[in-house]
CSV table of C-alpha atoms in Angstrom, one decimal:
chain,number,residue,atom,x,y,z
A,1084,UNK,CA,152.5,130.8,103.5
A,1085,UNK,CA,149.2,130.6,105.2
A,1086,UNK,CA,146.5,129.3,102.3
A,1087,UNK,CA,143.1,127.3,102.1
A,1088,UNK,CA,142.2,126.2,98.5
A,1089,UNK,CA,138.8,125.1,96.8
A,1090,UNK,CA,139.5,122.4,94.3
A,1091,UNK,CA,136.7,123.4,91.5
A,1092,UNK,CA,135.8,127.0,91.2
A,1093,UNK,CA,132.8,126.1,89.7
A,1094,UNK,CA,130.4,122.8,90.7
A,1095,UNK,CA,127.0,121.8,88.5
A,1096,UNK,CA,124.7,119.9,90.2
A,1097,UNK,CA,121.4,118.2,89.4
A,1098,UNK,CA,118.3,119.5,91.9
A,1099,UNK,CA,118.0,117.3,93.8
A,1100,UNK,CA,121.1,115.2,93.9
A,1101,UNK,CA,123.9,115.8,96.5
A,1102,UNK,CA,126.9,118.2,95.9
A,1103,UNK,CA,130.6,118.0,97.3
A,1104,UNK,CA,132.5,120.7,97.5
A,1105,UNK,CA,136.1,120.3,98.9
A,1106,UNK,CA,139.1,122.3,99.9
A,1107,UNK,CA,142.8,122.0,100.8
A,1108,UNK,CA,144.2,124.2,103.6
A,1109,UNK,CA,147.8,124.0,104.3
A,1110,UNK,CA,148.1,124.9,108.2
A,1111,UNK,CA,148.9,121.5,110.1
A,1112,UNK,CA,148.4,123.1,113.0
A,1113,UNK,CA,144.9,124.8,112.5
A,1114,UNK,CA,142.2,123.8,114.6
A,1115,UNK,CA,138.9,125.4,113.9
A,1116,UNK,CA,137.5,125.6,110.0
A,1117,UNK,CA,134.5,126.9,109.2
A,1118,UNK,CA,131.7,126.6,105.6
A,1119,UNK,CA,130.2,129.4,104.6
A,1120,UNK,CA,127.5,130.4,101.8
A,1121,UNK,CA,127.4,133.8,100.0
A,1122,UNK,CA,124.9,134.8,97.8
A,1123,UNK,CA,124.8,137.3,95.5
A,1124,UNK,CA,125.4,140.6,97.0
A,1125,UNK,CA,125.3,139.2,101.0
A,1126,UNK,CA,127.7,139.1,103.6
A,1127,UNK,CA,128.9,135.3,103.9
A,1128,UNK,CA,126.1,133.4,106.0
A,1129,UNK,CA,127.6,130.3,108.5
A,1130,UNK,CA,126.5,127.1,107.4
A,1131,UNK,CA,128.9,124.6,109.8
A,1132,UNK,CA,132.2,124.2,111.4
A,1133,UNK,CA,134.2,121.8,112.7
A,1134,UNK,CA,136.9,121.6,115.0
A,1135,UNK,CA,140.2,119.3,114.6
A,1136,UNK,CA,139.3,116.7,117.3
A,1137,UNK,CA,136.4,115.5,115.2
A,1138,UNK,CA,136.1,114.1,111.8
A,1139,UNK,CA,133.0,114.5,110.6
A,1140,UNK,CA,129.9,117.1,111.6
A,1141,UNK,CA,126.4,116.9,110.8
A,1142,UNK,CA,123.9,119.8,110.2
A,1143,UNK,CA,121.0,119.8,108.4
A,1144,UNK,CA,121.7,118.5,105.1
A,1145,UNK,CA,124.5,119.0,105.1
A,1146,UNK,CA,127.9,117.4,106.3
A,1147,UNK,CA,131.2,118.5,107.2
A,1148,UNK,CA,134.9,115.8,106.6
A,1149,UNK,CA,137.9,116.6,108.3
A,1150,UNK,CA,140.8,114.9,107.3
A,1151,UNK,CA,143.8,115.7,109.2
A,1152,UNK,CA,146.5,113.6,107.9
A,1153,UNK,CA,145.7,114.9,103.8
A,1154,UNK,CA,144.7,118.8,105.3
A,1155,UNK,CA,141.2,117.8,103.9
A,1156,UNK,CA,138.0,119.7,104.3
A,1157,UNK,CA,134.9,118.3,102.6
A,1158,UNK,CA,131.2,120.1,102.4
A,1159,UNK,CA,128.3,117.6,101.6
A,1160,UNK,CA,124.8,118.9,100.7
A,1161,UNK,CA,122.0,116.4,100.6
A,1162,UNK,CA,118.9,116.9,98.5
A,1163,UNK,CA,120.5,119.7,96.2
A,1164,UNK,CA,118.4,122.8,95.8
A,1165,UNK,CA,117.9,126.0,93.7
A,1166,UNK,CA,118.2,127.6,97.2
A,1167,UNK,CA,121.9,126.2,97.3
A,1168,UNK,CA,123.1,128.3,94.1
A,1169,UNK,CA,125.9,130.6,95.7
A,1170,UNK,CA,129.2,131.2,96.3
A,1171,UNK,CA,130.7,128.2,99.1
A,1172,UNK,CA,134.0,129.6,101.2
A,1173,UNK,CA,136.0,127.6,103.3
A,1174,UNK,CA,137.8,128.9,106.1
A,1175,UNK,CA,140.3,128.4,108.6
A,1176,UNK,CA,141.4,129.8,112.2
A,1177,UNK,CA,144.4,131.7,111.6
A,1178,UNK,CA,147.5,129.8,114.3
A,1179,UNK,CA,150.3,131.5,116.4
A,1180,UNK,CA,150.6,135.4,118.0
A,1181,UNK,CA,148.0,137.8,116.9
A,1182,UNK,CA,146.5,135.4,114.4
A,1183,UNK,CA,143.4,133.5,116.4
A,1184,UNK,CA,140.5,134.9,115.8
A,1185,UNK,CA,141.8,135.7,111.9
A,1186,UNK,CA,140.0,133.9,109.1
A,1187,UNK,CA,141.7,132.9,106.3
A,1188,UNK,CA,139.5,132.4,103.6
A,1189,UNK,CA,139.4,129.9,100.1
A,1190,UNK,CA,138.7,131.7,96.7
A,1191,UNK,CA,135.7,130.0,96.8
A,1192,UNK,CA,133.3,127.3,94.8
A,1193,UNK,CA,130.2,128.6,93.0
A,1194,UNK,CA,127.2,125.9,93.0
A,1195,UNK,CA,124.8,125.8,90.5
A,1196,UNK,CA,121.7,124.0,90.7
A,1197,UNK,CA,120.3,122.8,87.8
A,1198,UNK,CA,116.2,122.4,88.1
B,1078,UNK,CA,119.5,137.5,109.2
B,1079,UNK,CA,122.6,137.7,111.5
B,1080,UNK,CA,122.1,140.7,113.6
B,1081,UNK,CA,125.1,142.5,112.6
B,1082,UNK,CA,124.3,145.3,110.3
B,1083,UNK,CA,126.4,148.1,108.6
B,1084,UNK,CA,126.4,151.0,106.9
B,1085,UNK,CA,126.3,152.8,104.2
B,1086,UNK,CA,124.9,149.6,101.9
B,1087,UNK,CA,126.9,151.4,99.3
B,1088,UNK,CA,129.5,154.6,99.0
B,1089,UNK,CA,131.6,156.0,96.5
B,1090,UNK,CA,134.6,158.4,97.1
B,1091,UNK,CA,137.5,159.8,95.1
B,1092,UNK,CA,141.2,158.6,95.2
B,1093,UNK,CA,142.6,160.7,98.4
B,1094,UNK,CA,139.9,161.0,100.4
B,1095,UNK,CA,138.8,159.5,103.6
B,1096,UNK,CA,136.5,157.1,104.8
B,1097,UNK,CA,134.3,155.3,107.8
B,1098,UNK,CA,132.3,152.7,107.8
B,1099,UNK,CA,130.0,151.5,110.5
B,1100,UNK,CA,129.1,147.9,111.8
B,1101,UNK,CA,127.0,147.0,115.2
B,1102,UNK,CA,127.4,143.8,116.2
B,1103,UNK,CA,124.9,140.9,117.2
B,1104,UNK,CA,123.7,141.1,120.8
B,1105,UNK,CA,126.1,139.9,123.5
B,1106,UNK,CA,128.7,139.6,121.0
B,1107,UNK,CA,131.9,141.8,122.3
B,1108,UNK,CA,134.4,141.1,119.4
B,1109,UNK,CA,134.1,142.2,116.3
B,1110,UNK,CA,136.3,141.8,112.6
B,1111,UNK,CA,136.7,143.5,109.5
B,1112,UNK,CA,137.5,141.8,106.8
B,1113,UNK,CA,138.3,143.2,102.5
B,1114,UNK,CA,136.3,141.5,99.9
B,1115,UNK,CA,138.1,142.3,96.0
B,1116,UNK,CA,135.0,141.0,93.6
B,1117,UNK,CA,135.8,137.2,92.4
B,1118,UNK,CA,137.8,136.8,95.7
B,1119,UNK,CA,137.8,135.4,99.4
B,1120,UNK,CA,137.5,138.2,102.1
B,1121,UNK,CA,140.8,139.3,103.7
B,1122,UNK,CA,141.1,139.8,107.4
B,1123,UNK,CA,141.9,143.4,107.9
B,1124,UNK,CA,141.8,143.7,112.2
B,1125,UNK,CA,139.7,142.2,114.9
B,1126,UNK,CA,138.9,144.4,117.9
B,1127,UNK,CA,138.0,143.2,121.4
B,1128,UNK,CA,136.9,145.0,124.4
B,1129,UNK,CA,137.8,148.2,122.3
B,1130,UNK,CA,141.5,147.5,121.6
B,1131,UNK,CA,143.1,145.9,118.5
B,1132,UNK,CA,143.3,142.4,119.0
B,1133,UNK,CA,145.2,140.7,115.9
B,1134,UNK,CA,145.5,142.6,112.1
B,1135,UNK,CA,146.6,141.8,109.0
B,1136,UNK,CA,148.6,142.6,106.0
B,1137,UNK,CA,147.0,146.0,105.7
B,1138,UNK,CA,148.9,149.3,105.8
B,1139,UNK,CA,148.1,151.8,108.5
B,1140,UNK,CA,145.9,153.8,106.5
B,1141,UNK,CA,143.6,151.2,107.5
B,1142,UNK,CA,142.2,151.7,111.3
B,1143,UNK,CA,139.0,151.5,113.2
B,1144,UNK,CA,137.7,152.0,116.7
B,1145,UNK,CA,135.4,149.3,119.3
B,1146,UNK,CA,133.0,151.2,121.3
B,1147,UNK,CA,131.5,150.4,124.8
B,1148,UNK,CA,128.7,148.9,123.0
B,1149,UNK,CA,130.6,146.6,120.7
B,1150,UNK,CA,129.7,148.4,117.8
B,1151,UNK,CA,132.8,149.4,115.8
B,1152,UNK,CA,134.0,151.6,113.0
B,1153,UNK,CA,136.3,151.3,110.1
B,1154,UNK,CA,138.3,154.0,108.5
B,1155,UNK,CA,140.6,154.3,105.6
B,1156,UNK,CA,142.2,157.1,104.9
B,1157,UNK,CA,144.3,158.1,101.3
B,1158,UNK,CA,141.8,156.1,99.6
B,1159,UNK,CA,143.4,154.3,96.6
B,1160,UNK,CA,141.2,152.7,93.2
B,1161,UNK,CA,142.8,149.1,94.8
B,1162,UNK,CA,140.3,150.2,98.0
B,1163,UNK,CA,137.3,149.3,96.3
B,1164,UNK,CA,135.7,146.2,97.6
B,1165,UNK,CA,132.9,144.9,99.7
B,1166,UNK,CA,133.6,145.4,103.3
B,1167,UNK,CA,132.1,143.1,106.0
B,1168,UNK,CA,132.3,143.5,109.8
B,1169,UNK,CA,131.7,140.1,111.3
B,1170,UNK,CA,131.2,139.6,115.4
B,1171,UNK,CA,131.6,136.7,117.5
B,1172,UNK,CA,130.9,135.8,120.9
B,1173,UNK,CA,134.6,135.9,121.8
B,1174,UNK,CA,138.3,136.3,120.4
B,1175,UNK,CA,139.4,133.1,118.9
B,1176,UNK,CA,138.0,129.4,118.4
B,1177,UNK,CA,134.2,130.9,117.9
B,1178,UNK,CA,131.7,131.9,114.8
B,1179,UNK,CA,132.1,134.9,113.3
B,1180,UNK,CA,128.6,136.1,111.8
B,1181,UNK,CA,128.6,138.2,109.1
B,1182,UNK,CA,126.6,141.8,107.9
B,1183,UNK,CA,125.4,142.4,105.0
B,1184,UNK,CA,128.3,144.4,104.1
B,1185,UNK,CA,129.7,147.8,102.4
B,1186,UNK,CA,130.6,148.4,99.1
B,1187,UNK,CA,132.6,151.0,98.4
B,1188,UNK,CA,133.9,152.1,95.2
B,1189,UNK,CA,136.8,154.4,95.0
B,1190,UNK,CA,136.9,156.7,91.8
């Protein structure tokens, strides 16, 4: 069935240092994945996405892997921050009849930055 | 801030009843989904609309159905509202069906008594 998995529901961090938070999806045949951040009572806010002809996606601080061949995704954030604390989804384009535009979403990694 | 707002911010209603929840999407955005958020969990898509029709849903029962207007702005209704209803709900838009970002309101959160 259709799934996309965080590895770590929970990632402590050092302000300051740079976080990694990954997840697994199990669609081959996706194409489009998507980060986002959710803070406490918020909607989820974009941070980066990425689309299955590239590898790797740059933002500001923060860095997106792809890995095809494992079903990969990875989020790097540079220069850790209080600001950062929240909730990290990732998320993929749903494949096949009546399923694009459908997100399917990870259970999510909580961040927290320690000052 | 997004540009896509809903409301109510909050709502609380009674096993049984019905009810509708509002989202306007960002400007020039003409698709817009709604997606179930159960606390500790990932949101769930529920139905995307574009152009006013239903354009892709998911594993929700009929109870759960919502309208596009002319203006992109969109409404969600649930009907025979059950305690496994309450959740946050969030309307997201997008520029366009598939393949693009979805932005995100603030959501609903409606708990069913």
């Amino acid at each position: 069935g259709e799934s996309v998995g965080l590895h770590l529901p929970t990632l402590s961090v050092q302000e300051g240092d740079n976080s990694i938070i990954n997840c697994a999806y199990s669609n081959s045949a996706s194409d489009y994945f998507i980060w986002y951040k959710q803070e406490s009572g918020k909607g989820p806010q974009f941070i980066i996405d990425i689309r299955s002809n590239m590898d790797k996606r740059q933002g500001q601080r923060v860095t997106v892997l792809l890995n095809k061949t494992v079903k990969h995704l990875s989020l790097q954030i540079a220069a850790t921050q209080p600001g950062d604390s929240a909730v990290y989804f990732c998320a993929e384009e749903g494949q096949g009849s009546g399923n694009t535009g459908k997100l399917i979403f990870g259970q999510g990694t909580t961040l927290q930055v320690k000052p | 801030e997004t540009g896509v707002t809903q409301s109510p911010t909050h709502l609380i209603k009674t096993r049984g009843q019905q009810v509708t929840l509002r989202c306007s999407s960002q400007s020039g955005h003409n698709t817009v989904s709604w997606y179930q958020q159960a606390l500790g969990q990932g949101p769930q898509f529920i139905f995307q609309y574009y152009r006013e029709e239903e354009n892709g849903r998911g594993n929700f029962p009929p109870r759960f159905s919502g309208l596009q207007f002319p203006n992109y702005s969109s409404e969600l209704n649930v009907n025979a509202l059950e305690l496994d209803d309450s959740a946050l709900y969030l309307c997201a838009s997008s520029p366009s069906t598939a393949s693009d970002t979805q932005y995100f309101g603030p959501g609903t959160r409606l708990t069913v008594l």
